[in-house]
mmCIF file of C-alpha atoms (C1' of nucleotides) in Angstrom:
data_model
loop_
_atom_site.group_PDB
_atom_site.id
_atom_site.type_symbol
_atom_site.label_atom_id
_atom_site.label_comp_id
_atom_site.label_asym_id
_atom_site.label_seq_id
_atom_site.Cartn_x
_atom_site.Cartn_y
_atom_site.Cartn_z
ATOM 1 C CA UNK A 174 7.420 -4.674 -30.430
ATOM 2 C CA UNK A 175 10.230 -5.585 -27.883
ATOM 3 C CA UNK A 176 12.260 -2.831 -26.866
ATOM 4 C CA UNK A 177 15.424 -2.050 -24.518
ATOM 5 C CA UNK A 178 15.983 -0.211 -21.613
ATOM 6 C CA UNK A 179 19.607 0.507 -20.319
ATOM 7 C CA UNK A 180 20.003 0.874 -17.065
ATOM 8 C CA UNK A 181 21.767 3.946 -15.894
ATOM 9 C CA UNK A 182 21.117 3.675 -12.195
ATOM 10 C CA UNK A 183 20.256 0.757 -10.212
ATOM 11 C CA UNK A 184 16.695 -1.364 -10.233
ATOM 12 C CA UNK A 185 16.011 -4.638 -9.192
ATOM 13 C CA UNK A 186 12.661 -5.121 -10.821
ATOM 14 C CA UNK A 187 12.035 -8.559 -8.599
ATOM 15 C CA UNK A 188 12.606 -6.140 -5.641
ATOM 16 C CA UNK A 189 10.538 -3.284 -6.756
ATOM 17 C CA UNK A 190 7.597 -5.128 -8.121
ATOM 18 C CA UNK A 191 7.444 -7.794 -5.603
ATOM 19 C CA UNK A 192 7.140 -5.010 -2.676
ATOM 20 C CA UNK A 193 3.574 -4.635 -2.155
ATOM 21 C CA UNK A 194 3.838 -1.102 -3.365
ATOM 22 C CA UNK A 195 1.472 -2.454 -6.375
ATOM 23 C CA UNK A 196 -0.997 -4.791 -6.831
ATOM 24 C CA UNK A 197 -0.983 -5.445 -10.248
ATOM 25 C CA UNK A 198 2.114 -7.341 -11.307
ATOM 26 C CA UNK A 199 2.405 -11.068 -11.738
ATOM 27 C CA UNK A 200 5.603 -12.928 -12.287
ATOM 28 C CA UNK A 201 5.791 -15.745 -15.359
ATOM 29 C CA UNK A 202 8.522 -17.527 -15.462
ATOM 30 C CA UNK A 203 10.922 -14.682 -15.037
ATOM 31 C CA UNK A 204 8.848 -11.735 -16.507
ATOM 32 C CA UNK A 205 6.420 -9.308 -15.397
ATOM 33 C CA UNK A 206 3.259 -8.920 -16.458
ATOM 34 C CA UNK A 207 1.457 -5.677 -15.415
ATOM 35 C CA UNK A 208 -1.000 -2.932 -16.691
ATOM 36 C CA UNK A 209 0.118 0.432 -16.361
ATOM 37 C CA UNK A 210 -1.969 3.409 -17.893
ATOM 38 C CA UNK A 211 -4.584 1.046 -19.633
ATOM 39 C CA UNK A 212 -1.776 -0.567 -21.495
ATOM 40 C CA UNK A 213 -0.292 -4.039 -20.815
ATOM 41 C CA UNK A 214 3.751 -3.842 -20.313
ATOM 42 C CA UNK A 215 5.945 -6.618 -19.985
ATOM 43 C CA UNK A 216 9.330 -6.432 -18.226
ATOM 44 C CA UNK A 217 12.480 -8.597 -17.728
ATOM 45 C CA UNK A 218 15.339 -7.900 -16.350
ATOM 46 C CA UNK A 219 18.816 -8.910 -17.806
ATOM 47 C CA UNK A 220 21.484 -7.781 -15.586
ATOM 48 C CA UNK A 221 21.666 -3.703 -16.523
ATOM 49 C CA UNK A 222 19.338 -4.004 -19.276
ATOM 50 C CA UNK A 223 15.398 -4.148 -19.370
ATOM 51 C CA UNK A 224 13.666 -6.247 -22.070
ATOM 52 C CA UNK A 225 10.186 -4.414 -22.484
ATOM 53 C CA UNK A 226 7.414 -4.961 -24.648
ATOM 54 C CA UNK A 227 3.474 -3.520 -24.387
ATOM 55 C CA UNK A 228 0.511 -3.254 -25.246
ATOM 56 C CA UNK A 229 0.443 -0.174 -27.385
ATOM 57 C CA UNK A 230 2.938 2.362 -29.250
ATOM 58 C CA UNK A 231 2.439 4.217 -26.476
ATOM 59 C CA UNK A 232 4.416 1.412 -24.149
ATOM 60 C CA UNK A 233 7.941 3.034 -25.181
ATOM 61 C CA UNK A 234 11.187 3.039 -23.147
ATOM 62 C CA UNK A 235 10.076 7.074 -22.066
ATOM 63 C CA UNK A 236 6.837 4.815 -20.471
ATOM 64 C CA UNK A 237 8.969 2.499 -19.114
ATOM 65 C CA UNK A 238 11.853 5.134 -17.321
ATOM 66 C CA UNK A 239 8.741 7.484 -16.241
ATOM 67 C CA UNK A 240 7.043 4.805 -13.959
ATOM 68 C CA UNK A 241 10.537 2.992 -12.632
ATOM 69 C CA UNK A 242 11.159 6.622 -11.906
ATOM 70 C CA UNK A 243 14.714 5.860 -13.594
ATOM 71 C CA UNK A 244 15.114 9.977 -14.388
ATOM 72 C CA UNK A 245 15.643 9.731 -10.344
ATOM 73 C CA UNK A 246 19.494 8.850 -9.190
ATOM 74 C CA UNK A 247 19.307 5.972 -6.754
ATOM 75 C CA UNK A 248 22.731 5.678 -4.999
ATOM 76 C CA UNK A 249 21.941 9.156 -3.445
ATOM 77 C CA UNK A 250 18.370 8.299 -2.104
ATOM 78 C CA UNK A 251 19.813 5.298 -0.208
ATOM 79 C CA UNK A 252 22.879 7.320 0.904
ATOM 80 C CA UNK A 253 20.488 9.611 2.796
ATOM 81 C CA UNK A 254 18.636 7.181 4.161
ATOM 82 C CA UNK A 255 21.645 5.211 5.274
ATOM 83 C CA UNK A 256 21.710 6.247 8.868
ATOM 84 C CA UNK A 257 22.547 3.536 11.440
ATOM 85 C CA UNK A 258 23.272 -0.304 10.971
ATOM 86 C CA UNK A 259 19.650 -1.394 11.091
ATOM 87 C CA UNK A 260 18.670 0.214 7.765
ATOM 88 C CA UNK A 261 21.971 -0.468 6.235
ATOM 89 C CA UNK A 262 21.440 -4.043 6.700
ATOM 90 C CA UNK A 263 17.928 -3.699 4.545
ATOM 91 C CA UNK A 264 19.422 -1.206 2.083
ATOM 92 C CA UNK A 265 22.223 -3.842 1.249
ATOM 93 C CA UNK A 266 19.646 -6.619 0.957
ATOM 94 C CA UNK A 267 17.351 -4.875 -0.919
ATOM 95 C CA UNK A 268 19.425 -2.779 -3.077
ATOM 96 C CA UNK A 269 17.612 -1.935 -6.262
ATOM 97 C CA UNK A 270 14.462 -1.811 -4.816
ATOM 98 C CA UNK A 271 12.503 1.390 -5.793
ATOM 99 C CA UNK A 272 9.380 3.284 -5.620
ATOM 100 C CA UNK A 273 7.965 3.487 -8.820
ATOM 101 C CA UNK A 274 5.003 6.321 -9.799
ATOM 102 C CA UNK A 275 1.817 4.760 -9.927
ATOM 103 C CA UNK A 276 -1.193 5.905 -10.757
ATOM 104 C CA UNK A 277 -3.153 8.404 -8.763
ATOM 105 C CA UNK A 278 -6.537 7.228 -8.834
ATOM 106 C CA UNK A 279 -5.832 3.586 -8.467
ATOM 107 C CA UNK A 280 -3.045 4.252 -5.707
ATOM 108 C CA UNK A 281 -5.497 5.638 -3.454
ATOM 109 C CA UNK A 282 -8.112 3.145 -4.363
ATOM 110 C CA UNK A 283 -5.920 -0.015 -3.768
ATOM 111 C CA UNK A 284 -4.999 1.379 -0.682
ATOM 112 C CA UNK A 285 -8.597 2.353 0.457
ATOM 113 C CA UNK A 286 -9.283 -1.642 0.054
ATOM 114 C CA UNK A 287 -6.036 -2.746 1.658
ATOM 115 C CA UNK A 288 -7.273 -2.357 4.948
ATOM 116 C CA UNK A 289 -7.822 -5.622 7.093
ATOM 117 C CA UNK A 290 -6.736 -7.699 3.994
ATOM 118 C CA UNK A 291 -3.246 -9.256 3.197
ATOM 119 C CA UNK A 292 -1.133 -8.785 -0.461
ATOM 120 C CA UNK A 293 -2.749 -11.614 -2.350
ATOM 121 C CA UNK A 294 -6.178 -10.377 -0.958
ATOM 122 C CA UNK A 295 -5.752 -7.075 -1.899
ATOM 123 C CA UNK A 296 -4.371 -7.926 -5.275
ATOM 124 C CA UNK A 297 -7.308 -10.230 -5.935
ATOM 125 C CA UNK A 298 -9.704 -7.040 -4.699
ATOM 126 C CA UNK A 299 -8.120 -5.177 -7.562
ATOM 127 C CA UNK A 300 -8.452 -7.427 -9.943
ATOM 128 C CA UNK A 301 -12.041 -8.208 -9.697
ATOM 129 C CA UNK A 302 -12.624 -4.575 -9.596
ATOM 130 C CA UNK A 303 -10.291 -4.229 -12.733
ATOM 131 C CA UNK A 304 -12.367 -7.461 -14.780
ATOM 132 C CA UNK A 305 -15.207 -6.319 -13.689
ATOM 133 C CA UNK A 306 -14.736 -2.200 -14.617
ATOM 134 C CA UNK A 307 -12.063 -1.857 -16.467
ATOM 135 C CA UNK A 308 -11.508 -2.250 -20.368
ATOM 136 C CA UNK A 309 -9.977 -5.214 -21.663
ATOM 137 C CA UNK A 310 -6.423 -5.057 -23.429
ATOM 138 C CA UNK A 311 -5.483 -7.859 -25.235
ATOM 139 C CA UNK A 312 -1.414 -8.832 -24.966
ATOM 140 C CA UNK A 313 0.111 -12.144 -25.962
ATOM 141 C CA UNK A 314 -2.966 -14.159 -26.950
ATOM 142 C CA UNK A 315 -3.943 -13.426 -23.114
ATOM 143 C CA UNK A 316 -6.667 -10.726 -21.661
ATOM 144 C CA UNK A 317 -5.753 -8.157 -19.313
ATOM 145 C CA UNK A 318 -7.996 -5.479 -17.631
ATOM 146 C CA UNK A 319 -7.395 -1.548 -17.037
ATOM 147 C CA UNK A 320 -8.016 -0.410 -13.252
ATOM 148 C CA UNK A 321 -11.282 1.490 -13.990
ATOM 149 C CA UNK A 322 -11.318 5.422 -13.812
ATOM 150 C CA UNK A 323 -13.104 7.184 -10.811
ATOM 151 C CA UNK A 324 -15.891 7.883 -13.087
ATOM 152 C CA UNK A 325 -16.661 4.957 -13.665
ATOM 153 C CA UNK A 326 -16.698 3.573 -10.087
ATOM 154 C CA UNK A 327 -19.040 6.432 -9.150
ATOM 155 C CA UNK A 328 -21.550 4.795 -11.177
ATOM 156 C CA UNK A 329 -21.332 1.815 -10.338
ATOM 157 C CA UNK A 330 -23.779 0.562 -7.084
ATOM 158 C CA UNK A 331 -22.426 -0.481 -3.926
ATOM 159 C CA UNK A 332 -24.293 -3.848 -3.953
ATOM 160 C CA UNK A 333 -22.258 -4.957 -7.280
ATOM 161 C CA UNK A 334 -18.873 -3.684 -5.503
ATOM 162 C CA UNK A 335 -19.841 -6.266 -2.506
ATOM 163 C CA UNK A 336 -20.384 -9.181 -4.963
ATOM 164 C CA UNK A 337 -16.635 -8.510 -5.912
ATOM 165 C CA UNK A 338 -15.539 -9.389 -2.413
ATOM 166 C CA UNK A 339 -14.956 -5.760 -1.371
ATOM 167 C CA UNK A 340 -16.969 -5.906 1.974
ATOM 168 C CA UNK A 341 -17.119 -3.329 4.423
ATOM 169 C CA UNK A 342 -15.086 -1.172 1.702
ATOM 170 C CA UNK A 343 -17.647 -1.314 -1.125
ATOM 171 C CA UNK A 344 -19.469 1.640 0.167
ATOM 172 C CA UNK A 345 -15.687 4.203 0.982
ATOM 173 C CA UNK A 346 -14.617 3.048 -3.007
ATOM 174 C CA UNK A 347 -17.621 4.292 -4.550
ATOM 175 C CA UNK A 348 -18.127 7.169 -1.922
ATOM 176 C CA UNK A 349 -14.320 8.325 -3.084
ATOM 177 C CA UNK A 350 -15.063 7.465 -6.311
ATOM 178 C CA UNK A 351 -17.724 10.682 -6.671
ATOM 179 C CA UNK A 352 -15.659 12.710 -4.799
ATOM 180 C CA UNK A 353 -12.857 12.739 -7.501
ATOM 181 C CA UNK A 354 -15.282 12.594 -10.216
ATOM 182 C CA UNK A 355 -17.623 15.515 -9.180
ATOM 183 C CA UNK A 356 -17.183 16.112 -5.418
ATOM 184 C CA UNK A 357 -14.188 18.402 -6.226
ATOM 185 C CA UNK A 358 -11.307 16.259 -4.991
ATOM 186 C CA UNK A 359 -8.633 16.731 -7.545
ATOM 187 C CA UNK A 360 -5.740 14.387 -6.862
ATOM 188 C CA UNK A 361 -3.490 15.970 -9.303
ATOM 189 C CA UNK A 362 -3.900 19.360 -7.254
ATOM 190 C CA UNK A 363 -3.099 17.885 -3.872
ATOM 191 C CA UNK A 364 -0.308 16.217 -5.689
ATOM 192 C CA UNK A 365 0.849 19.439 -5.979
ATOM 193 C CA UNK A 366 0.768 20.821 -2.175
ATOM 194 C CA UNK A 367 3.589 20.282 0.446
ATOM 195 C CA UNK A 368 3.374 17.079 1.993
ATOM 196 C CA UNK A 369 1.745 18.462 5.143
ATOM 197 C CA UNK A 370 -0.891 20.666 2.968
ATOM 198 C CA UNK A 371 -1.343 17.353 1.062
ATOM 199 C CA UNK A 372 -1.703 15.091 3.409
ATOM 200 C CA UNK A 373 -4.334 17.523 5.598
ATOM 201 C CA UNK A 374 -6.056 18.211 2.723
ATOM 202 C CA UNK A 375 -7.017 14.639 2.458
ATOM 203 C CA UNK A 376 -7.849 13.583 6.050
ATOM 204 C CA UNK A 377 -9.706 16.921 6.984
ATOM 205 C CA UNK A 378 -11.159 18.269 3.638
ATOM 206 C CA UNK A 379 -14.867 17.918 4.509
ATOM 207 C CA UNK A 380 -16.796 16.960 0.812
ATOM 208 C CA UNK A 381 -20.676 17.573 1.632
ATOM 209 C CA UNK A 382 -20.527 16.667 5.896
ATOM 210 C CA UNK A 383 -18.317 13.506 5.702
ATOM 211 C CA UNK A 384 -14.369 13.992 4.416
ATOM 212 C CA UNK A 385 -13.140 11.003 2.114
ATOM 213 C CA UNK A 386 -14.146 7.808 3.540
ATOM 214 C CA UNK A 387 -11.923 4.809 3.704
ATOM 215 C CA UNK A 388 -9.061 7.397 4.139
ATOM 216 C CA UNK A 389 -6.967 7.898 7.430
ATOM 217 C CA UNK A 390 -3.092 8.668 7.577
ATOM 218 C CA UNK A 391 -1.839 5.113 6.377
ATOM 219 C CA UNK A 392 -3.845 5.308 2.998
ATOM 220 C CA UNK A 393 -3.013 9.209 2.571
ATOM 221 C CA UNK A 394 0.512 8.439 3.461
ATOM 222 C CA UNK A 395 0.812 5.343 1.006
ATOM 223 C CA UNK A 396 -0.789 7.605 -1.504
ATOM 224 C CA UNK A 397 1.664 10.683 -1.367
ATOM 225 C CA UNK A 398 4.535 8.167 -1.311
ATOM 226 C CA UNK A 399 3.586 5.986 -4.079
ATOM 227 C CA UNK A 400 2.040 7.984 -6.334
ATOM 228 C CA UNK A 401 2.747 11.497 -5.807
ATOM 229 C CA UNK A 402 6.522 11.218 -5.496
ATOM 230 C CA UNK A 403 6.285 12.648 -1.767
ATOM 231 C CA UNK A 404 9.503 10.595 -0.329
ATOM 232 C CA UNK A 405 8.999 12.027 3.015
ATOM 233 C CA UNK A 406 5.757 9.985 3.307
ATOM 234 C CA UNK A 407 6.533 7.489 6.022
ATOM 235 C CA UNK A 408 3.540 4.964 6.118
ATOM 236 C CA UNK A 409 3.245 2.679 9.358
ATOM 237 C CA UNK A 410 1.387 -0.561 8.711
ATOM 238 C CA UNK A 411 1.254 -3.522 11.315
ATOM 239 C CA UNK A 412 5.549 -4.815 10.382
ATOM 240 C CA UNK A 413 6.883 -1.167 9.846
ATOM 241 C CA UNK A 414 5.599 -0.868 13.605
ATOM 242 C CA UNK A 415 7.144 -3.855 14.519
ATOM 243 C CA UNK A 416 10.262 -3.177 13.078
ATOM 244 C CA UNK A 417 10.379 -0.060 14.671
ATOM 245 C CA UNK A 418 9.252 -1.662 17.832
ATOM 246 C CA UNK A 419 12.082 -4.256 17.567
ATOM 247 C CA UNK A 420 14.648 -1.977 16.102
ATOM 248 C CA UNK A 421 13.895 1.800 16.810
ATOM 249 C CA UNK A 422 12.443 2.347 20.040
ATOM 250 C CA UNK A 423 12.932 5.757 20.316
ATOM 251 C CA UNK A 424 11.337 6.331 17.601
ATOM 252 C CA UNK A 425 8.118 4.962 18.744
ATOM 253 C CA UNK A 426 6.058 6.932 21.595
ATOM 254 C CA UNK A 427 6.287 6.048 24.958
ATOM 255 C CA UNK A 428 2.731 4.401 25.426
ATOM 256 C CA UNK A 429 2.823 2.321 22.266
ATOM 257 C CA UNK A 430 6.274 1.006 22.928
ATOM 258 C CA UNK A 431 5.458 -0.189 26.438
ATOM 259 C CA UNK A 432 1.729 -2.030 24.770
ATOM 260 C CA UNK A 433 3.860 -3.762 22.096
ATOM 261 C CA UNK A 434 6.671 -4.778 24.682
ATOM 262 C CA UNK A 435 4.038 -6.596 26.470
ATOM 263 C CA UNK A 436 3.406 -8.243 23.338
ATOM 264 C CA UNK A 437 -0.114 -7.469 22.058
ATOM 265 C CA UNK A 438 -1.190 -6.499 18.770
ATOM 266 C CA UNK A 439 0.143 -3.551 16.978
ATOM 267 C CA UNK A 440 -2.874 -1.212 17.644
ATOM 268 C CA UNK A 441 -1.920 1.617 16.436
ATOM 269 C CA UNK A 442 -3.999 4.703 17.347
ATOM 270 C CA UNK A 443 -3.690 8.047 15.259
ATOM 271 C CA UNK A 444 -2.289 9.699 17.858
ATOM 272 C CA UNK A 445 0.278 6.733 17.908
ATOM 273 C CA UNK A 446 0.839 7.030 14.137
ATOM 274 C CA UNK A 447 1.283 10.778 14.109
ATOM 275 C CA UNK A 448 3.891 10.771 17.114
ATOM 276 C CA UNK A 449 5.730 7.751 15.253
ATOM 277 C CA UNK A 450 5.947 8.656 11.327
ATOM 278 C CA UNK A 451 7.070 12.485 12.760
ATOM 279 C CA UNK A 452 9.852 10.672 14.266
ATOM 280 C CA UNK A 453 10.715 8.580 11.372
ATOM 281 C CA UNK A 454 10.452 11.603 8.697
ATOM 282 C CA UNK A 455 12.994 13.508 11.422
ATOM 283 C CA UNK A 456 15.361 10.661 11.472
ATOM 284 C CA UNK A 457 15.341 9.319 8.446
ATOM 285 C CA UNK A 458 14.597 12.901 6.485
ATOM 286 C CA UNK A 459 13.587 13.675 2.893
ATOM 287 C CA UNK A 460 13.572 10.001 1.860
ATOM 288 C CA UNK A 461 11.803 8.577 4.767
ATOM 289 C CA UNK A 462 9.632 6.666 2.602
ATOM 290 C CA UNK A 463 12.577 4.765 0.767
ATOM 291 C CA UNK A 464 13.326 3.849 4.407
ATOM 292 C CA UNK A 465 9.804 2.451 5.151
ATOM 293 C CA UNK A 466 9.709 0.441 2.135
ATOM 294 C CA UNK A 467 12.767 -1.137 2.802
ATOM 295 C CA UNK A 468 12.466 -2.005 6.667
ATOM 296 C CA UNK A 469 8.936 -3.002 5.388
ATOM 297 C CA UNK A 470 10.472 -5.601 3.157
ATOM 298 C CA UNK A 471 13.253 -6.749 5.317
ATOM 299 C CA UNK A 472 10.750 -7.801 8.175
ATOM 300 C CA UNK A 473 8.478 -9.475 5.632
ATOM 301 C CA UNK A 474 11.076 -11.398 4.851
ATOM 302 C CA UNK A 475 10.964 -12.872 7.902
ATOM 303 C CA UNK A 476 15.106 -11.712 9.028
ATOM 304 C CA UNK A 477 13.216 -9.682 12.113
ATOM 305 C CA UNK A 478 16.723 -9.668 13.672
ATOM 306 C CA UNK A 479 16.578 -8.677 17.876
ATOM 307 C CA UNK A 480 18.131 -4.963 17.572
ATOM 308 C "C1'" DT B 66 -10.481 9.227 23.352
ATOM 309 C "C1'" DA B 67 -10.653 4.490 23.780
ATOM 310 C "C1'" DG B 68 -12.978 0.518 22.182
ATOM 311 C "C1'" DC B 69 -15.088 -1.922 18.791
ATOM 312 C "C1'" DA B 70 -17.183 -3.570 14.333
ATOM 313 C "C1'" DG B 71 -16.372 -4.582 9.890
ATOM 314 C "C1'" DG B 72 -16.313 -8.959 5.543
ATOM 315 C "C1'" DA B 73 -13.547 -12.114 3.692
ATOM 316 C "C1'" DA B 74 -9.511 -14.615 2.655
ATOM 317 C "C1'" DA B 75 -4.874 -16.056 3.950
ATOM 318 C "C1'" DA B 76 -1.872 -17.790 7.666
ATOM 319 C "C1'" DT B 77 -1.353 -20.260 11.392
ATOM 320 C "C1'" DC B 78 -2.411 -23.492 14.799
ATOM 321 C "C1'" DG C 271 -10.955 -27.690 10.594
ATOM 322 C "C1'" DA C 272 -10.994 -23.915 13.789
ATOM 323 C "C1'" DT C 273 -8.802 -19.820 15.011
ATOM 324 C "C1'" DT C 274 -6.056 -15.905 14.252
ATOM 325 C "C1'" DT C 275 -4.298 -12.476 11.424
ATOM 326 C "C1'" DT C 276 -4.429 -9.445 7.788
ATOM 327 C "C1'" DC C 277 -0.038 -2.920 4.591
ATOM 328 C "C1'" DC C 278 -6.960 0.340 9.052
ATOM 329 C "C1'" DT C 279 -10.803 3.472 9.423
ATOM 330 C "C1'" DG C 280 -15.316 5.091 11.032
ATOM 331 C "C1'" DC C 281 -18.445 5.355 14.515
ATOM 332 C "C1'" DT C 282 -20.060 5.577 19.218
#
DNA sequence: TAGCAGGAAAATC
DNA sequence: GATTTTCCTGCT
């Protein structure tokens, strides 16, 4: 059953889906194609209108506004935001673009295996993991396949998460896996903390001797932002640093700075990424994420600009 | 705390 | 076709 969406605040699906917040959307001719909640949704966008369909009776336009977070005003996030040129120029490029609220579980699992890999990697990782997991929902004649619950990754062996291409993060996916299951990690009650109390709680909490592997700041970060509507979540991967490096100096710590003006790789070290998202959340405040996303997709596009 | 390994695929040369 | 890079973290 096709449904309707008005749009009372701005979205640019193309924008939102397209920027490597999520892994699981594919583009057909010129609609989406993703699976949200175990059900299939489909989603194209006609000027200030969304044509939806899904899956289930449970795909409904309530579905649809929850996870494009369209209960949330945008025009005021950006405003906020909107502090100097340099993020103007990606805000007006960009516009539309929004975070939408993902899934818990699979946030922080995507993220756990998007380390070392690039977008279509990582969305391939997921979707092996999905095919081979998941359940199947049938939509449109075609086959699509749920991202598997925790429970079900805990039982699964590491050897059959390496045959899905996983590598060296086979053995943090399933050890994260029991953790949420029956370690005693409960997403949904970290979701709950302050960002800080959050975010320590998942890089210290010790589970048995080790604390959840696969995790460091960047996947915690990603995971707050993304899924657990933390906007002050500022997540620094390899072009947010250069961005910052190119753009924002003084945002980035002394040390780093000079090793990136002498050109080599963005190494960040966690000291490095502590000093550096602290100074982004201060400048950028509250909605320091919405910032991140969009420098992150203006320098993937490629219009680095020289600052 | 700095340096390095890690697995495999995409980009780039 | 070989090399480098890739939305990083854990271990020593």
């Amino acid at each position: 059953m096709e449904f309707t969406v008005a749009l009372d605040s701005p979205l640019s699906v193309d924008y939102t889906l397209g920027s490597g917040q999520t892994f699981r959307w594919k583009k057909k001719g010129d609609a989406w194609y993703g699976v949200v909640r175990g059900q299939v949704l489909k989603v194209s966008q006609e000027g200030e209108a969304l044509k939806c369909s899904g899956s289930s009776q449970a795909v409904d336009s309530g579905f649809v506004r929850d996870y494009f977070r369209l209960d949330e005003a945008l025009d005021p996030v950006l405003e906020s935001i909107t502090k100097d040129d340099q993020i103007r120029a990606a805000v007006e490029r960009f516009y539309g673009l929004r975070i939408v609220r993902q899934e818990k579980w699979e946030c922080l699992a995507s993220f756990l295996l998007a380390t070392n890999a690039n977008i279509p990697r990582i969305q391939q990782m997921v979707s092996s993991v999905s095919m081979k997991f998941g359940d199947r929902v049938e939509f449109e004649g075609g086959e699509f396949f749920s991202f598997p619950g925790p429970g079900r990754l805990a039982e699964s062996k590491v050897s059959e998460l390496r045959t899905l291409g996983l590598g060296y993060r086979a053995p943090f996916l399933k050890h994260v896996a029991v953790a949420v299951t029956a370690g005693g990690f409960d997403l949904e009650a970290v979701a709950k903390l302050s960002y800080e109390e959050a975010r320590d709680s998942l890089l210290t909490r010790l589970l048995g001797e080790k604390t959840l592997l696969g995790v460091g700041p960047k996947v915690a970060d990603c995971f707050l932002l993304y899924s657990c509507g933390m906007a002050e979540a500022f997540p620094i991967d390899v072009w947010v640093a250069r961005a910052l490096a190119g753009r924002y100096p003084r945002l980035i710590g002394a040390e780093l700075r000079r090793r990136m003006a002498r050109g080599e790789a963005a190494k960040i070290s966690r000291r490095d990424y502590y000093e550096t998202s602290a100074a982004a959340r201060k400048h950028f405040g509250p909605n320091a994420g919405y910032a991140q996303i969009y420098m992150y997709m203006h320098a993937r596009s490629g219009d680095e600009g020289s600052g």
